Short mmCIF file of C-alpha atoms and ligand atoms in Angstrom, two decimals:
data_model
loop_
_atom_site.label_atom_id
_atom_site.label_comp_id
_atom_site.label_asym_id
_atom_site.label_seq_id
_atom_site.Cartn_x
_atom_site.Cartn_y
_atom_site.Cartn_z
CA MET A 1 -38.43 -5.18 18.17
CA GLY A 2 -36.43 -8.87 20.21
CA GLU A 3 -34.74 -9.79 17.61
CA GLU A 4 -32.65 -5.71 17.35
CA ASN A 5 -32.03 -6.52 20.81
CA VAL A 6 -30.37 -9.66 19.76
CA ILE A 7 -28.21 -7.84 18.32
CA GLY A 8 -27.73 -4.72 19.52
CA MET A 9 -26.44 -7.18 22.54
CA ASN A 10 -23.64 -8.45 20.19
CA GLN A 11 -23.34 -5.11 18.99
CA VAL A 12 -19.70 -4.92 19.48
CA THR A 13 -18.95 -1.45 20.99
CA THR A 14 -16.01 0.42 22.21
CA GLU A 15 -16.75 0.04 25.65
CA ARG A 16 -17.47 -4.14 24.97
CA VAL A 17 -13.42 -4.83 23.59
CA ILE A 18 -12.12 -2.14 26.64
CA GLY A 19 -14.23 -4.91 29.05
CA GLU A 20 -12.63 -7.28 27.57
CA LEU A 21 -8.98 -5.77 27.33
CA ARG A 22 -9.46 -5.56 31.51
CA ARG A 23 -8.31 -8.84 31.41
CA ILE A 24 -4.76 -8.26 30.24
CA LYS A 25 -1.65 -7.84 32.10
CA GLY A 26 1.07 -4.54 31.38
CA PRO A 27 3.98 -5.37 31.19
CA ASP A 28 4.49 -5.44 34.56
CA LEU A 29 2.63 -8.34 35.35
CA LYS A 30 0.40 -6.65 38.25
CA GLU A 31 -1.72 -4.19 36.46
CA ASP A 32 -4.56 -4.09 33.13
CA ILE A 33 -3.11 -2.76 30.60
CA ILE A 34 -6.01 -0.26 30.72
CA THR A 35 -5.57 0.28 33.49
CA LEU A 36 -2.01 1.22 32.82
CA GLY A 37 -3.71 3.87 30.04
CA LEU A 38 -1.96 1.44 27.14
CA VAL A 39 -4.86 1.58 24.38
CA SER A 40 -5.60 3.61 22.67
CA ASP A 41 -7.32 4.31 18.35
CA ILE A 42 -10.26 1.65 18.82
CA VAL A 43 -11.46 1.39 16.11
CA VAL A 44 -14.61 -0.85 15.47
CA ARG A 45 -15.77 -1.63 12.51
CA GLY A 46 -19.26 -4.00 11.77
CA GLY A 47 -16.84 -6.55 13.67
CA ASN A 48 -13.25 -5.54 12.65
CA VAL A 49 -11.81 -4.28 15.76
CA CYS A 50 -7.60 -2.20 15.58
CA PHE A 51 -6.60 -0.82 18.11
CA SER A 52 -2.45 -0.22 19.42
CA ILE A 53 -0.65 -0.48 22.32
CA SER A 54 1.68 0.82 23.31
CA VAL A 55 5.34 -0.42 24.58
CA ASN A 56 8.90 1.11 24.92
CA PRO A 57 10.01 -0.19 21.94
CA ALA A 58 13.48 -1.46 23.37
CA ARG A 59 10.68 -4.02 24.27
CA ALA A 60 8.87 -5.10 21.84
CA ALA A 61 9.71 -8.47 21.36
CA GLN A 62 9.86 -9.63 24.51
CA LEU A 63 5.36 -7.58 24.96
CA GLU A 64 4.27 -10.02 21.58
CA PRO A 65 2.20 -12.34 23.74
CA MET A 66 1.46 -9.46 25.18
CA ARG A 67 0.31 -8.34 21.86
CA GLN A 68 -1.19 -11.99 21.09
CA ALA A 69 -3.12 -12.77 24.53
CA ALA A 70 -5.14 -8.67 23.24
CA GLU A 71 -5.81 -10.03 20.08
CA GLN A 72 -7.52 -14.11 20.90
CA VAL A 73 -9.04 -11.31 23.87
CA VAL A 74 -11.20 -9.46 21.17
CA GLY A 75 -11.05 -12.28 18.61
CA SER A 76 -12.58 -14.68 20.86
CA MET A 77 -15.47 -11.80 21.66
CA GLU A 78 -19.02 -12.79 20.39
CA GLY A 79 -19.71 -10.50 17.18
CA VAL A 80 -15.39 -10.05 16.78
CA THR A 81 -14.25 -11.83 13.16
CA ARG A 82 -10.52 -10.32 13.22
CA ALA A 83 -9.41 -8.65 16.08
CA ILE A 84 -5.98 -7.14 14.41
CA VAL A 85 -4.05 -5.72 17.45
CA THR A 86 -0.48 -3.07 16.52
CA LEU A 87 2.27 -2.47 19.58
CA THR A 88 3.10 1.12 18.45
CA ALA A 89 6.12 3.40 20.82
CA HIS A 90 5.15 5.28 23.85
CA SER A 91 4.25 8.55 22.47
CA GLY A 92 6.80 10.36 23.38
CA GLY A 93 9.25 7.71 21.80
CA GLU A 94 10.74 7.94 18.54
CA HIS A 95 8.60 9.07 15.54
CA ALA A 96 9.27 7.98 11.73
CA SER A 97 9.36 11.37 9.85
CA HIS A 98 11.56 13.02 13.00
CA GLN A 99 14.63 11.42 12.38
CA ARG A 100 16.80 11.57 10.14
CA PRO A 101 15.59 10.13 6.90
CA GLN A 102 19.46 8.07 5.22
CA GLU A 103 19.76 6.58 9.42
CA ALA A 104 16.34 5.40 9.84
CA ARG A 105 17.12 4.36 6.51
CA LYS A 106 20.28 2.63 7.11
CA SER A 107 20.43 1.48 10.82
CA SER A 108 16.47 0.01 10.82
CA GLU A 109 15.58 -3.23 9.88
CA LEU A 110 14.12 -2.82 6.41
CA ILE A 111 11.97 -5.74 6.23
CA GLY A 112 13.39 -7.18 3.28
CA LEU A 113 10.22 -10.24 2.79
CA SER A 114 13.60 -12.80 2.27
CA HIS A 115 11.46 -15.33 -0.16
CA ILE A 116 10.69 -11.74 -2.73
CA LYS A 117 13.37 -10.83 -4.93
CA HIS A 118 11.93 -7.67 -6.12
CA ILE A 119 10.26 -4.61 -4.34
CA ILE A 120 8.63 -2.25 -6.57
CA ALA A 121 7.22 1.29 -4.90
CA VAL A 122 5.06 3.10 -7.09
CA ALA A 123 3.94 6.69 -6.01
CA SER A 124 2.70 9.79 -6.92
CA GLY A 125 3.38 13.34 -5.74
CA LYS A 126 -1.07 13.47 -5.67
CA GLY A 127 -4.45 11.36 -6.17
CA GLY A 128 -6.25 10.90 -9.23
CA VAL A 129 -3.00 9.93 -11.23
CA GLY A 130 -3.62 6.56 -13.03
CA LYS A 131 -1.54 5.26 -9.88
CA SER A 132 -3.31 2.34 -9.30
CA THR A 133 -3.91 1.36 -12.59
CA VAL A 134 -0.19 1.32 -13.17
CA ALA A 135 0.61 -0.44 -10.59
CA VAL A 136 -2.01 -2.70 -11.90
CA ASN A 137 -0.80 -2.93 -15.25
CA LEU A 138 2.31 -3.76 -14.59
CA ALA A 139 1.97 -6.02 -12.34
CA LEU A 140 -0.74 -8.05 -15.04
CA ALA A 141 2.54 -7.49 -17.27
CA PHE A 142 5.14 -9.41 -15.41
CA ARG A 143 2.68 -11.50 -14.52
CA ALA A 144 1.99 -12.47 -18.50
CA VAL A 145 5.71 -12.93 -18.27
CA GLY A 146 5.61 -16.13 -16.11
CA LEU A 147 7.31 -14.07 -13.20
CA LYS A 148 5.35 -14.38 -9.97
CA THR A 149 4.03 -11.33 -8.47
CA GLY A 150 2.40 -10.09 -5.89
CA ILE A 151 0.68 -6.12 -5.37
CA LEU A 152 0.37 -5.24 -1.69
CA ASP A 153 -1.90 -1.57 -1.93
CA ALA A 154 -1.29 -0.03 1.16
CA ASP A 155 -2.85 3.56 -0.38
CA ILE A 156 -4.82 4.23 2.90
CA TYR A 157 -7.07 7.04 1.27
CA GLY A 158 -8.14 5.10 -1.74
CA PRO A 159 -7.59 1.03 -1.87
CA SER A 160 -8.25 0.10 -5.08
CA MET A 161 -7.16 -3.47 -5.26
CA PRO A 162 -9.76 -5.75 -5.10
CA HIS A 163 -11.77 -3.81 -7.09
CA LEU A 164 -9.31 -3.49 -9.65
CA LEU A 165 -8.71 -7.23 -9.84
CA GLY A 166 -12.29 -7.79 -9.13
CA LEU A 167 -11.80 -9.62 -6.01
CA THR A 168 -14.78 -9.71 -2.94
CA GLY A 169 -13.88 -11.82 -0.92
CA THR A 170 -10.51 -11.18 2.45
CA PRO A 171 -8.10 -12.87 3.25
CA VAL A 172 -7.70 -15.22 5.89
CA LEU A 173 -5.92 -15.16 8.85
CA SER A 174 -3.60 -18.19 9.94
CA ASP A 175 -2.66 -20.04 12.85
CA THR A 176 0.42 -18.09 13.83
CA ASN A 177 -1.18 -14.72 12.74
CA THR A 178 -0.52 -13.98 9.47
CA PHE A 179 -2.66 -12.48 6.08
CA ILE A 180 -2.91 -14.74 3.63
CA PRO A 181 -3.00 -13.03 -0.07
CA LEU A 182 -5.97 -13.42 -1.83
CA GLU A 183 -5.86 -14.77 -6.18
CA GLY A 184 -6.78 -12.31 -8.72
CA HIS A 185 -5.80 -12.79 -12.00
CA GLY A 186 -2.71 -14.75 -10.85
CA LEU A 187 -1.91 -12.64 -8.32
CA LYS A 188 -1.46 -12.11 -5.07
CA VAL A 189 -2.62 -9.68 -3.32
CA MET A 190 -3.17 -7.34 -0.56
CA SER A 191 -4.79 -4.36 0.13
CA ILE A 192 -4.86 -2.14 3.16
CA GLY A 193 -8.30 -1.81 2.35
CA PHE A 194 -9.06 -4.80 4.40
CA LEU A 195 -8.36 -3.88 7.35
CA ILE A 196 -8.91 0.23 7.18
CA ASP A 197 -11.61 1.29 5.47
CA PRO A 198 -11.02 4.41 3.95
CA ASP A 199 -14.12 6.35 3.98
CA GLN A 200 -13.04 6.00 8.33
CA ALA A 201 -9.27 7.13 7.30
CA ALA A 202 -9.17 10.28 8.56
CA ILE A 203 -9.46 8.80 12.41
CA TRP A 204 -7.43 6.64 12.68
CA ARG A 205 -4.13 8.55 13.94
CA GLY A 206 -1.19 9.01 12.06
CA PRO A 207 0.78 6.37 14.08
CA MET A 208 -2.80 3.87 14.15
CA ILE A 209 -1.82 4.08 10.79
CA ILE A 210 1.95 3.09 9.83
CA SER A 211 1.47 0.45 12.41
CA ALA A 212 -1.28 -1.24 9.50
CA LEU A 213 1.04 -0.82 7.17
CA THR A 214 4.23 -2.21 9.11
CA ARG A 215 1.50 -5.39 9.92
CA MET A 216 0.92 -6.00 6.27
CA LEU A 217 4.40 -5.81 5.51
CA ARG A 218 5.80 -8.37 8.51
CA ASP A 219 2.34 -10.71 8.38
CA VAL A 220 1.96 -11.27 5.26
CA GLN A 221 2.05 -14.45 4.20
CA TRP A 222 3.13 -13.63 0.25
CA GLY A 223 5.62 -17.34 -0.51
CA GLU A 224 8.10 -17.24 -3.27
CA LEU A 225 7.26 -14.22 -5.51
CA ASP A 226 9.97 -12.59 -7.96
CA ILE A 227 7.80 -8.90 -8.29
CA LEU A 228 6.13 -7.19 -5.81
CA ILE A 229 4.34 -4.49 -6.24
CA ILE A 230 3.80 -1.95 -3.73
CA ASP A 231 0.73 0.83 -5.06
CA MET A 232 1.66 3.67 -2.29
CA PRO A 233 -0.64 6.55 -1.16
CA PRO A 234 -0.24 10.07 -3.12
CA GLY A 235 2.11 12.18 -1.50
CA THR A 236 5.29 11.70 0.66
CA GLY A 237 3.32 11.22 4.61
CA ASP A 238 4.19 10.10 7.14
CA ALA A 239 2.47 7.16 5.83
CA GLN A 240 4.54 7.31 2.84
CA LEU A 241 8.02 8.26 4.40
CA THR A 242 7.62 4.92 7.13
CA LEU A 243 7.03 2.76 4.22
CA ALA A 244 9.88 3.59 2.43
CA GLN A 245 12.02 3.37 5.53
CA LYS A 246 10.97 -0.07 6.61
CA VAL A 247 10.66 -1.19 3.31
CA SER A 248 14.52 -3.14 1.07
CA LEU A 249 12.39 -1.32 -2.06
CA SER A 250 14.46 -2.51 -5.28
CA GLY A 251 12.88 1.08 -7.22
CA ALA A 252 10.54 3.83 -6.93
CA LEU A 253 8.13 4.62 -10.10
CA ILE A 254 7.12 7.86 -10.49
CA ILE A 255 3.32 8.04 -12.06
CA SER A 256 2.59 12.47 -12.88
CA THR A 257 -0.09 13.43 -15.06
CA PRO A 258 1.42 15.99 -17.68
CA GLN A 259 -0.39 19.22 -16.19
CA ASP A 260 0.97 17.86 -13.07
CA LEU A 261 4.32 16.84 -13.96
CA ALA A 262 5.94 20.46 -13.06
CA LEU A 263 4.13 20.86 -10.20
CA LEU A 264 6.44 20.76 -6.43
CA ASP A 265 3.96 17.33 -5.60
CA VAL A 266 6.02 15.89 -7.96
CA ARG A 267 9.19 16.80 -6.77
CA LYS A 268 9.05 16.16 -3.14
CA ALA A 269 8.27 12.35 -4.05
CA ILE A 270 11.21 12.51 -5.73
CA GLN A 271 13.17 14.38 -3.78
CA MET A 272 11.71 11.27 -1.52
CA PHE A 273 13.29 9.05 -2.50
CA ARG A 274 16.14 10.56 -3.05
CA ARG A 275 16.72 11.53 0.18
CA LEU A 276 16.24 7.05 1.19
CA GLU A 277 18.49 6.19 -0.87
CA VAL A 278 15.79 4.23 -2.83
CA PRO A 279 16.96 4.00 -6.50
CA LEU A 280 14.11 6.31 -8.87
CA LEU A 281 13.24 3.52 -11.21
CA GLY A 282 11.54 7.07 -13.82
CA LEU A 283 9.10 8.18 -14.27
CA VAL A 284 5.06 6.97 -16.76
CA GLU A 285 3.37 9.76 -17.86
CA ASN A 286 -0.58 8.80 -18.02
CA MET A 287 -3.10 10.11 -19.20
CA SER A 288 -0.67 12.17 -21.65
CA TYR A 289 -2.76 12.25 -25.24
CA PHE A 290 -5.82 11.45 -26.32
CA LEU A 291 -5.91 8.52 -28.96
CA CYS A 292 -9.53 9.15 -31.09
CA PRO A 293 -11.17 5.89 -30.25
CA HIS A 294 -12.87 6.19 -34.48
CA CYS A 295 -10.27 7.90 -35.73
CA LYS A 296 -7.29 6.70 -34.73
CA VAL A 297 -5.80 10.35 -34.49
CA ARG A 298 -4.11 11.22 -32.15
CA THR A 299 -4.14 14.31 -29.96
CA ASP A 300 -1.62 16.26 -27.80
CA ILE A 301 -3.60 18.11 -25.83
CA PHE A 302 -0.78 19.27 -23.71
CA GLY A 303 2.03 19.45 -25.72
CA ARG A 304 4.07 17.01 -27.57
CA ASP A 305 7.50 15.43 -25.44
CA GLY A 306 6.75 18.76 -22.26
CA GLY A 307 6.79 15.22 -20.09
CA ARG A 308 9.63 13.76 -21.07
CA LYS A 309 11.13 17.19 -21.26
CA GLU A 310 10.33 17.65 -17.76
CA ALA A 311 11.71 14.28 -17.25
CA GLU A 312 15.36 14.61 -17.82
CA ARG A 313 15.29 18.64 -15.87
CA ILE A 314 14.18 16.63 -13.13
CA GLY A 315 16.82 13.94 -14.07
CA ILE A 316 15.12 11.01 -14.38
CA LYS A 317 14.56 8.82 -16.85
CA PHE A 318 10.95 8.76 -18.39
CA ILE A 319 10.26 5.43 -19.21
CA GLY A 320 7.00 6.30 -21.64
CA GLN A 321 3.44 7.34 -22.08
CA ILE A 322 0.31 6.51 -21.69
CA PRO A 323 -3.02 7.36 -23.49
CA LEU A 324 -6.20 9.25 -21.35
CA GLU A 325 -8.20 6.19 -23.41
CA MET A 326 -11.66 5.64 -22.05
CA VAL A 327 -10.49 1.54 -22.39
CA ILE A 328 -8.64 2.19 -19.56
CA ARG A 329 -10.90 2.93 -17.27
CA GLU A 330 -13.70 0.74 -17.57
CA GLN A 331 -11.74 -2.21 -18.11
CA SER A 332 -10.00 -1.70 -15.13
CA ASP A 333 -13.83 -0.52 -13.13
CA ALA A 334 -14.28 -3.56 -14.55
CA GLY A 335 -12.59 -6.20 -12.57
CA ASN A 336 -10.36 -6.80 -15.71
CA PRO A 337 -6.84 -4.51 -16.23
CA VAL A 338 -7.27 -3.95 -20.11
CA THR A 339 -3.50 -5.86 -19.64
CA ILE A 340 -5.57 -9.18 -19.16
CA SER A 341 -8.78 -8.57 -21.09
CA MET A 342 -7.84 -7.24 -23.87
CA PRO A 343 -4.39 -9.14 -24.39
CA ASP A 344 -3.61 -8.25 -28.47
CA SER A 345 -4.39 -4.12 -28.45
CA HIS A 346 -2.29 -1.50 -28.22
CA TYR A 347 -2.59 -0.69 -24.96
CA ALA A 348 -1.57 -3.28 -23.81
CA GLY A 349 1.35 -3.46 -25.86
CA MET A 350 2.69 0.28 -24.64
CA TYR A 351 1.55 -1.73 -20.91
CA ARG A 352 4.36 -4.41 -21.18
CA THR A 353 6.85 -1.93 -22.89
CA ILE A 354 6.41 0.09 -19.39
CA ALA A 355 7.45 -3.14 -17.43
CA ALA A 356 10.38 -4.17 -19.99
CA LYS A 357 12.30 -1.78 -19.37
CA VAL A 358 11.36 -1.04 -15.17
CA PHE A 359 12.69 -5.04 -15.58
CA SER A 360 16.29 -4.07 -17.45
CA GLN A 361 16.06 0.08 -14.90
CA LEU A 362 15.97 -2.98 -11.69
CA GLU A 363 18.34 -4.19 -12.94
CA ASP A 364 20.77 -1.70 -13.65
CA THR A 365 20.30 -0.31 -10.78
CA GLU A 366 20.98 -2.95 -9.24
CA GLY A 367 24.20 -3.63 -11.56
CA GLY A 368 23.22 -6.52 -12.64
P1 LIG B 401 -5.38 7.19 -8.40
O1 LIG B 401 -4.32 5.56 -8.19
O2 LIG B 401 -3.26 7.94 -8.53
O3 LIG B 401 -5.59 7.41 -7.38
P2 LIG B 401 -6.41 5.27 -10.22
O4 LIG B 401 -5.76 4.95 -10.99
O5 LIG B 401 -6.83 5.13 -9.36
O6 LIG B 401 -5.31 6.92 -9.77
O7 LIG B 401 -7.06 6.50 -11.80
C1 LIG B 401 -8.22 7.36 -11.77
C2 LIG B 401 -9.37 7.29 -12.15
O8 LIG B 401 -8.35 7.37 -13.79
C3 LIG B 401 -9.44 5.30 -12.40
O9 LIG B 401 -10.87 5.78 -13.08
C4 LIG B 401 -9.22 5.23 -13.39
O10 LIG B 401 -9.79 4.12 -14.98
C5 LIG B 401 -9.53 6.27 -14.48
N1 LIG B 401 -7.42 6.77 -14.98
C6 LIG B 401 -5.71 5.51 -15.13
N2 LIG B 401 -5.68 5.25 -15.92
C7 LIG B 401 -6.56 6.44 -17.00
C8 LIG B 401 -6.60 6.17 -18.29
N3 LIG B 401 -4.45 6.22 -19.00
N4 LIG B 401 -6.82 6.75 -19.49
C9 LIG B 401 -8.33 7.01 -18.93
N5 LIG B 401 -9.01 6.37 -17.81
C10 LIG B 401 -7.76 5.86 -17.07
#
């Protein structure tokens, strides 16, 4: 049909993107970046287009105008709503995980996010343990006591913050090409889900994911914040390592379920932060026990205090336990985490206690 044809013509394709990029000259200002083979990882998702241009890292700052030009050319194509272009190191160049961690953390310029007092990583050894649920309730508990708080959802495999906070829409790009975070329940929110479709995360090669995360760290207008919580991707791959290396973290909070606590994954996560000299703020045991909503009787499905003992064994402070409770899941799923929807509940009180302990740990680690 006629209309379909029109839509078809406007459809953004990799070929059309490549065609436009032939207009952009490479670092030598002679040949274009396509001919020079510098463009890779083109991902087209609806009106969003992302790709990388590989450059010599030493010239990255100098080549920023080239990146901007490429972004502008593709961004103004018909059918494109947003273009995200990142500069990556030439292949064969440095890759985060190939550096010795301590050295990398000291030598690379840490992204300080200068107007943010504390940046806390909320991490776990594996997915599905309730890391994002703790992260969002923690952020809301900080907000409830008047702290200016932001949350950066870096979970490439399952970005959930917009959903947990009932947010729709996407962040606006400012004139200076930086993202203006969304706001939900008084929190500033940015999610990698706005840049990467989790269903497509598998086809984003490692360096591409790292570029998108780096862009998210550098180019978000957080403004003044007391606390920024980073909801980390689970595990200890390159993305996690990069975040932990590049960001000037005040500390990391580890989330585990009791049955996972003794497993290797959680130890590896703890080990990663130790190697990078990121202070460990402690461990939160989630889904620890079952509290019957009717009779209020507590059932210790995994035995009592196993988590506390295991934490002691690993040498990490035990911050607290959260029960497996339907209302916690229901409220999160409805975009109204318990800390705000049921502020007087026992559960909200638990998250507030955890927030207070984490805050005092932060002050301790600063010697304050
Ligand atoms: P992760 O970030 O570790 O992948 P999520 O925070 O997304 O995990 O939680 C996984 C699922 O478990 C979600 O459906 C969430 O609502 C639910 N959940 C998390 N914590 C609890 C809890 N204490 N009680 C009941 N359900 C929970």
